[in-house]
Structure formats: C-alpha cells, structure tokens
JSON list of C-alpha atoms in Angstrom, two decimals:
[
{"chain": "A", "resi": 1, "resn": "MET", "atom": "CA", "xyz": [0.00, 0.00, 0.00]},
{"chain": "A", "resi": 2, "resn": "SER", "atom": "CA", "xyz": [2.93, 2.40, 0.32]},
{"chain": "A", "resi": 3, "resn": "SER", "atom": "CA", "xyz": [2.68, 3.14, -3.43]},
{"chain": "A", "resi": 4, "resn": "VAL", "atom": "CA", "xyz": [-0.54, 5.08, -2.82]},
{"chain": "A", "resi": 5, "resn": "ALA", "atom": "CA", "xyz": [0.07, 8.78, -3.42]},
{"chain": "A", "resi": 6, "resn": "ARG", "atom": "CA", "xyz": [-0.24, 11.29, -0.59]},
{"chain": "A", "resi": 7, "resn": "GLY", "atom": "CA", "xyz": [-2.72, 13.30, -2.61]},
{"chain": "A", "resi": 8, "resn": "ALA", "atom": "CA", "xyz": [-5.01, 10.27, -2.94]},
{"chain": "A", "resi": 9, "resn": "VAL", "atom": "CA", "xyz": [-5.42, 9.86, 0.82]},
{"chain": "A", "resi": 10, "resn": "PHE", "atom": "CA", "xyz": [-5.01, 13.40, 2.18]},
{"chain": "A", "resi": 11, "resn": "ASP", "atom": "CA", "xyz": [-8.72, 14.31, 2.43]},
{"chain": "A", "resi": 12, "resn": "ALA", "atom": "CA", "xyz": [-9.63, 10.96, 3.95]},
{"chain": "A", "resi": 13, "resn": "LEU", "atom": "CA", "xyz": [-6.72, 11.27, 6.40]},
{"chain": "A", "resi": 14, "resn": "LEU", "atom": "CA", "xyz": [-8.02, 14.63, 7.61]},
{"chain": "A", "resi": 15, "resn": "ALA", "atom": "CA", "xyz": [-11.61, 13.39, 7.88]},
{"chain": "A", "resi": 16, "resn": "ALA", "atom": "CA", "xyz": [-10.51, 10.35, 9.87]},
{"chain": "A", "resi": 17, "resn": "ALA", "atom": "CA", "xyz": [-8.34, 12.49, 12.15]},
{"chain": "A", "resi": 18, "resn": "LYS", "atom": "CA", "xyz": [-11.21, 14.93, 12.81]},
{"chain": "A", "resi": 19, "resn": "ALA", "atom": "CA", "xyz": [-13.53, 12.02, 13.57]},
{"chain": "A", "resi": 20, "resn": "ARG", "atom": "CA", "xyz": [-11.00, 10.55, 16.00]},
{"chain": "A", "resi": 21, "resn": "VAL", "atom": "CA", "xyz": [-10.68, 13.89, 17.82]},
{"chain": "A", "resi": 22, "resn": "VAL", "atom": "CA", "xyz": [-14.45, 14.20, 18.13]},
{"chain": "A", "resi": 23, "resn": "ASP", "atom": "CA", "xyz": [-14.76, 10.60, 19.32]},
{"chain": "A", "resi": 24, "resn": "GLN", "atom": "CA", "xyz": [-11.99, 11.04, 21.88]},
{"chain": "A", "resi": 25, "resn": "VAL", "atom": "CA", "xyz": [-13.51, 14.24, 23.25]},
{"chain": "A", "resi": 26, "resn": "GLU", "atom": "CA", "xyz": [-16.95, 12.60, 23.45]},
{"chain": "A", "resi": 27, "resn": "ALA", "atom": "CA", "xyz": [-15.41, 9.60, 25.23]},
{"chain": "A", "resi": 28, "resn": "ARG", "atom": "CA", "xyz": [-13.59, 12.02, 27.57]},
{"chain": "A", "resi": 29, "resn": "SER", "atom": "CA", "xyz": [-10.24, 10.41, 26.78]},
{"chain": "A", "resi": 30, "resn": "LEU", "atom": "CA", "xyz": [-9.14, 13.77, 25.36]},
{"chain": "A", "resi": 31, "resn": "ALA", "atom": "CA", "xyz": [-9.72, 17.10, 27.09]},
{"chain": "A", "resi": 32, "resn": "ARG", "atom": "CA", "xyz": [-12.10, 19.40, 25.25]},
{"chain": "A", "resi": 33, "resn": "ALA", "atom": "CA", "xyz": [-9.48, 22.17, 25.06]},
{"chain": "A", "resi": 34, "resn": "ASP", "atom": "CA", "xyz": [-6.96, 19.76, 23.54]},
{"chain": "A", "resi": 35, "resn": "GLY", "atom": "CA", "xyz": [-9.59, 18.59, 21.08]},
{"chain": "A", "resi": 36, "resn": "GLU", "atom": "CA", "xyz": [-10.30, 22.17, 20.09]},
{"chain": "A", "resi": 37, "resn": "PHE", "atom": "CA", "xyz": [-6.59, 22.86, 19.48]},
{"chain": "A", "resi": 38, "resn": "LEU", "atom": "CA", "xyz": [-6.26, 19.67, 17.45]},
{"chain": "A", "resi": 39, "resn": "LEU", "atom": "CA", "xyz": [-9.31, 20.45, 15.33]},
{"chain": "A", "resi": 40, "resn": "ARG", "atom": "CA", "xyz": [-8.01, 23.94, 14.63]},
{"chain": "A", "resi": 41, "resn": "ALA", "atom": "CA", "xyz": [-4.65, 22.44, 13.62]},
{"chain": "A", "resi": 42, "resn": "LEU", "atom": "CA", "xyz": [-6.43, 19.98, 11.32]},
{"chain": "A", "resi": 43, "resn": "ILE", "atom": "CA", "xyz": [-8.41, 22.82, 9.75]},
{"chain": "A", "resi": 44, "resn": "ASP", "atom": "CA", "xyz": [-5.14, 24.72, 9.21]},
{"chain": "A", "resi": 45, "resn": "LEU", "atom": "CA", "xyz": [-3.65, 21.62, 7.62]},
{"chain": "A", "resi": 46, "resn": "GLU", "atom": "CA", "xyz": [-6.69, 21.29, 5.38]},
{"chain": "A", "resi": 47, "resn": "SER", "atom": "CA", "xyz": [-6.27, 24.95, 4.32]},
{"chain": "A", "resi": 48, "resn": "ASP", "atom": "CA", "xyz": [-2.55, 24.56, 3.68]},
{"chain": "A", "resi": 49, "resn": "GLY", "atom": "CA", "xyz": [-3.24, 21.44, 1.62]},
{"chain": "A", "resi": 50, "resn": "VAL", "atom": "CA", "xyz": [-1.37, 18.38, 0.48]},
{"chain": "A", "resi": 51, "resn": "LEU", "atom": "CA", "xyz": [1.02, 20.46, -1.65]},
{"chain": "A", "resi": 52, "resn": "LEU", "atom": "CA", "xyz": [3.11, 20.93, 1.51]},
{"chain": "A", "resi": 53, "resn": "PHE", "atom": "CA", "xyz": [3.91, 17.23, 1.44]},
{"chain": "A", "resi": 54, "resn": "GLY", "atom": "CA", "xyz": [4.33, 16.48, -2.26]},
{"chain": "A", "resi": 55, "resn": "PRO", "atom": "CA", "xyz": [1.01, 15.02, -3.41]},
{"chain": "A", "resi": 56, "resn": "GLU", "atom": "CA", "xyz": [2.56, 12.59, -5.90]},
{"chain": "A", "resi": 57, "resn": "ARG", "atom": "CA", "xyz": [4.98, 11.05, -3.40]},
{"chain": "A", "resi": 58, "resn": "ALA", "atom": "CA", "xyz": [4.11, 7.85, -1.56]},
{"chain": "A", "resi": 59, "resn": "ALA", "atom": "CA", "xyz": [1.94, 8.01, 1.55]},
{"chain": "A", "resi": 60, "resn": "ASP", "atom": "CA", "xyz": [4.68, 6.40, 3.59]},
{"chain": "A", "resi": 61, "resn": "ALA", "atom": "CA", "xyz": [6.08, 6.68, 7.11]},
{"chain": "A", "resi": 62, "resn": "GLU", "atom": "CA", "xyz": [7.86, 9.91, 6.15]},
{"chain": "A", "resi": 63, "resn": "PHE", "atom": "CA", "xyz": [4.49, 11.43, 5.16]},
{"chain": "A", "resi": 64, "resn": "TYR", "atom": "CA", "xyz": [2.86, 10.43, 8.45]},
{"chain": "A", "resi": 65, "resn": "ALA", "atom": "CA", "xyz": [5.83, 11.82, 10.39]},
{"chain": "A", "resi": 66, "resn": "ALA", "atom": "CA", "xyz": [5.62, 15.12, 8.50]},
{"chain": "A", "resi": 67, "resn": "VAL", "atom": "CA", "xyz": [1.87, 15.43, 9.13]},
{"chain": "A", "resi": 68, "resn": "THR", "atom": "CA", "xyz": [2.39, 14.63, 12.82]},
{"chain": "A", "resi": 69, "resn": "GLU", "atom": "CA", "xyz": [5.17, 17.24, 13.03]},
{"chain": "A", "resi": 70, "resn": "TYR", "atom": "CA", "xyz": [2.86, 19.80, 11.44]},
{"chain": "A", "resi": 71, "resn": "LEU", "atom": "CA", "xyz": [0.14, 19.06, 13.98]},
{"chain": "A", "resi": 72, "resn": "VAL", "atom": "CA", "xyz": [2.55, 19.07, 16.93]},
{"chain": "A", "resi": 73, "resn": "ALA", "atom": "CA", "xyz": [3.90, 22.45, 15.81]},
{"chain": "A", "resi": 74, "resn": "ARG", "atom": "CA", "xyz": [0.37, 23.87, 15.94]},
{"chain": "A", "resi": 75, "resn": "ALA", "atom": "CA", "xyz": [-1.30, 21.98, 18.79]},
{"chain": "A", "resi": 76, "resn": "GLY", "atom": "CA", "xyz": [1.58, 20.73, 20.92]},
{"chain": "A", "resi": 77, "resn": "PRO", "atom": "CA", "xyz": [2.60, 17.22, 21.98]},
{"chain": "A", "resi": 78, "resn": "VAL", "atom": "CA", "xyz": [-1.02, 16.10, 22.40]},
{"chain": "A", "resi": 79, "resn": "ALA", "atom": "CA", "xyz": [-1.13, 15.82, 18.60]},
{"chain": "A", "resi": 80, "resn": "ALA", "atom": "CA", "xyz": [1.40, 12.99, 18.70]},
{"chain": "A", "resi": 81, "resn": "ASP", "atom": "CA", "xyz": [-0.15, 11.34, 21.76]},
{"chain": "A", "resi": 82, "resn": "ALA", "atom": "CA", "xyz": [-3.73, 11.29, 20.44]},
{"chain": "A", "resi": 83, "resn": "ALA", "atom": "CA", "xyz": [-3.02, 8.77, 17.63]},
{"chain": "A", "resi": 84, "resn": "LEU", "atom": "CA", "xyz": [-5.11, 10.61, 15.06]},
{"chain": "A", "resi": 85, "resn": "LEU", "atom": "CA", "xyz": [-3.69, 9.34, 11.80]},
{"chain": "A", "resi": 86, "resn": "ALA", "atom": "CA", "xyz": [-5.29, 6.32, 10.18]},
{"chain": "A", "resi": 87, "resn": "PRO", "atom": "CA", "xyz": [-3.18, 3.87, 8.15]},
{"chain": "A", "resi": 88, "resn": "VAL", "atom": "CA", "xyz": [-3.30, 4.15, 4.36]},
{"chain": "A", "resi": 89, "resn": "SER", "atom": "CA", "xyz": [-5.19, 0.84, 4.11]},
{"chain": "A", "resi": 90, "resn": "GLN", "atom": "CA", "xyz": [-8.13, 2.43, 5.98]},
{"chain": "A", "resi": 91, "resn": "LEU", "atom": "CA", "xyz": [-8.10, 5.54, 3.77]},
{"chain": "A", "resi": 92, "resn": "VAL", "atom": "CA", "xyz": [-7.90, 4.23, 0.21]},
{"chain": "A", "resi": 93, "resn": "GLY", "atom": "CA", "xyz": [-11.21, 4.69, -1.55]},
{"chain": "A", "resi": 94, "resn": "HIS", "atom": "CA", "xyz": [-12.76, 6.76, 1.25]},
{"chain": "A", "resi": 95, "resn": "ALA", "atom": "CA", "xyz": [-11.64, 10.28, 0.37]},
{"chain": "A", "resi": 96, "resn": "GLY", "atom": "CA", "xyz": [-14.44, 12.68, 1.22]},
{"chain": "A", "resi": 97, "resn": "ASP", "atom": "CA", "xyz": [-17.37, 10.28, 0.98]},
{"chain": "A", "resi": 98, "resn": "SER", "atom": "CA", "xyz": [-17.91, 9.37, 4.61]},
{"chain": "A", "resi": 99, "resn": "PRO", "atom": "CA", "xyz": [-21.60, 8.88, 5.45]},
{"chain": "A", "resi": 100, "resn": "ARG", "atom": "CA", "xyz": [-20.86, 10.73, 8.69]},
{"chain": "A", "resi": 101, "resn": "ALA", "atom": "CA", "xyz": [-19.44, 13.81, 6.91]},
{"chain": "A", "resi": 102, "resn": "GLY", "atom": "CA", "xyz": [-22.28, 16.24, 7.71]},
{"chain": "A", "resi": 103, "resn": "GLU", "atom": "CA", "xyz": [-22.52, 15.03, 11.28]},
{"chain": "A", "resi": 104, "resn": "LEU", "atom": "CA", "xyz": [-18.75, 15.30, 11.64]},
{"chain": "A", "resi": 105, "resn": "ASP", "atom": "CA", "xyz": [-18.73, 18.87, 10.31]},
{"chain": "A", "resi": 106, "resn": "ARG", "atom": "CA", "xyz": [-21.38, 19.85, 12.87]},
{"chain": "A", "resi": 107, "resn": "ALA", "atom": "CA", "xyz": [-19.48, 18.18, 15.71]},
{"chain": "A", "resi": 108, "resn": "VAL", "atom": "CA", "xyz": [-16.23, 19.92, 14.70]},
{"chain": "A", "resi": 109, "resn": "LEU", "atom": "CA", "xyz": [-17.94, 23.32, 14.59]},
{"chain": "A", "resi": 110, "resn": "GLN", "atom": "CA", "xyz": [-19.57, 22.70, 17.94]},
{"chain": "A", "resi": 111, "resn": "LEU", "atom": "CA", "xyz": [-16.24, 21.80, 19.56]},
{"chain": "A", "resi": 112, "resn": "ILE", "atom": "CA", "xyz": [-14.32, 24.76, 18.17]},
{"chain": "A", "resi": 113, "resn": "THR", "atom": "CA", "xyz": [-17.02, 27.35, 18.82]},
{"chain": "A", "resi": 114, "resn": "HIS", "atom": "CA", "xyz": [-18.25, 25.99, 22.16]}
]
C-alpha cells in the first residue's frame, strides 16, 4: 500500500483524524481544550493542503511523520499522543465520501465554537 500517493489519501486522512478527535472528546479520553486545538490544527492543515507534502509522493512513514510534526507544531505534543492518523489501508477509496461527513462537520464546529 505504500505506493498510494499522498494526494489520494489526504482528504480521507483529515476526515478520519477529525472524527478521531471528536470521538476522543466525546469519550472524555481527550480534554475538550486539547480537542479544540487539534481540530483547529487539522483545519489549518486542510487549508494549507497536500502540496506541503508532495502530493505525488508515496503516503509512507515519512508522510505520516511530516503530518504529525505539522500538527505538533500547531497543537503541541497532544497531537502525537492522540493517535489521530489512520493507516493508508483504511483511507484508500474513502476520500471525502464518509456517510458521517455532515454530522462530523457539525461536531467539529460545535467543539471549536463551544
């Protein structure tokens, strides 16, 4: 699966990470404030886009490390501890078409706006 391009999984990676933050906050395994910081960092990452990481390159361990570093730089060490990033095998074929997408968008907005 490492031959999958970063651009092919980027949107699904972000959606999965947002869903994990929401789930962790709802389960109270992640503090609400930490969840808010993480969601804001994920929104920043979404705005900056996959071009930061070379969309045609393989979605490999280097890619995941770079994304984690980006999130840690914006949200602190909790970004590395929260285990937000799904493996490529869970992302292929799921870019942007999650049945929970609308619900997830509402939950994200609720968490970041209180």
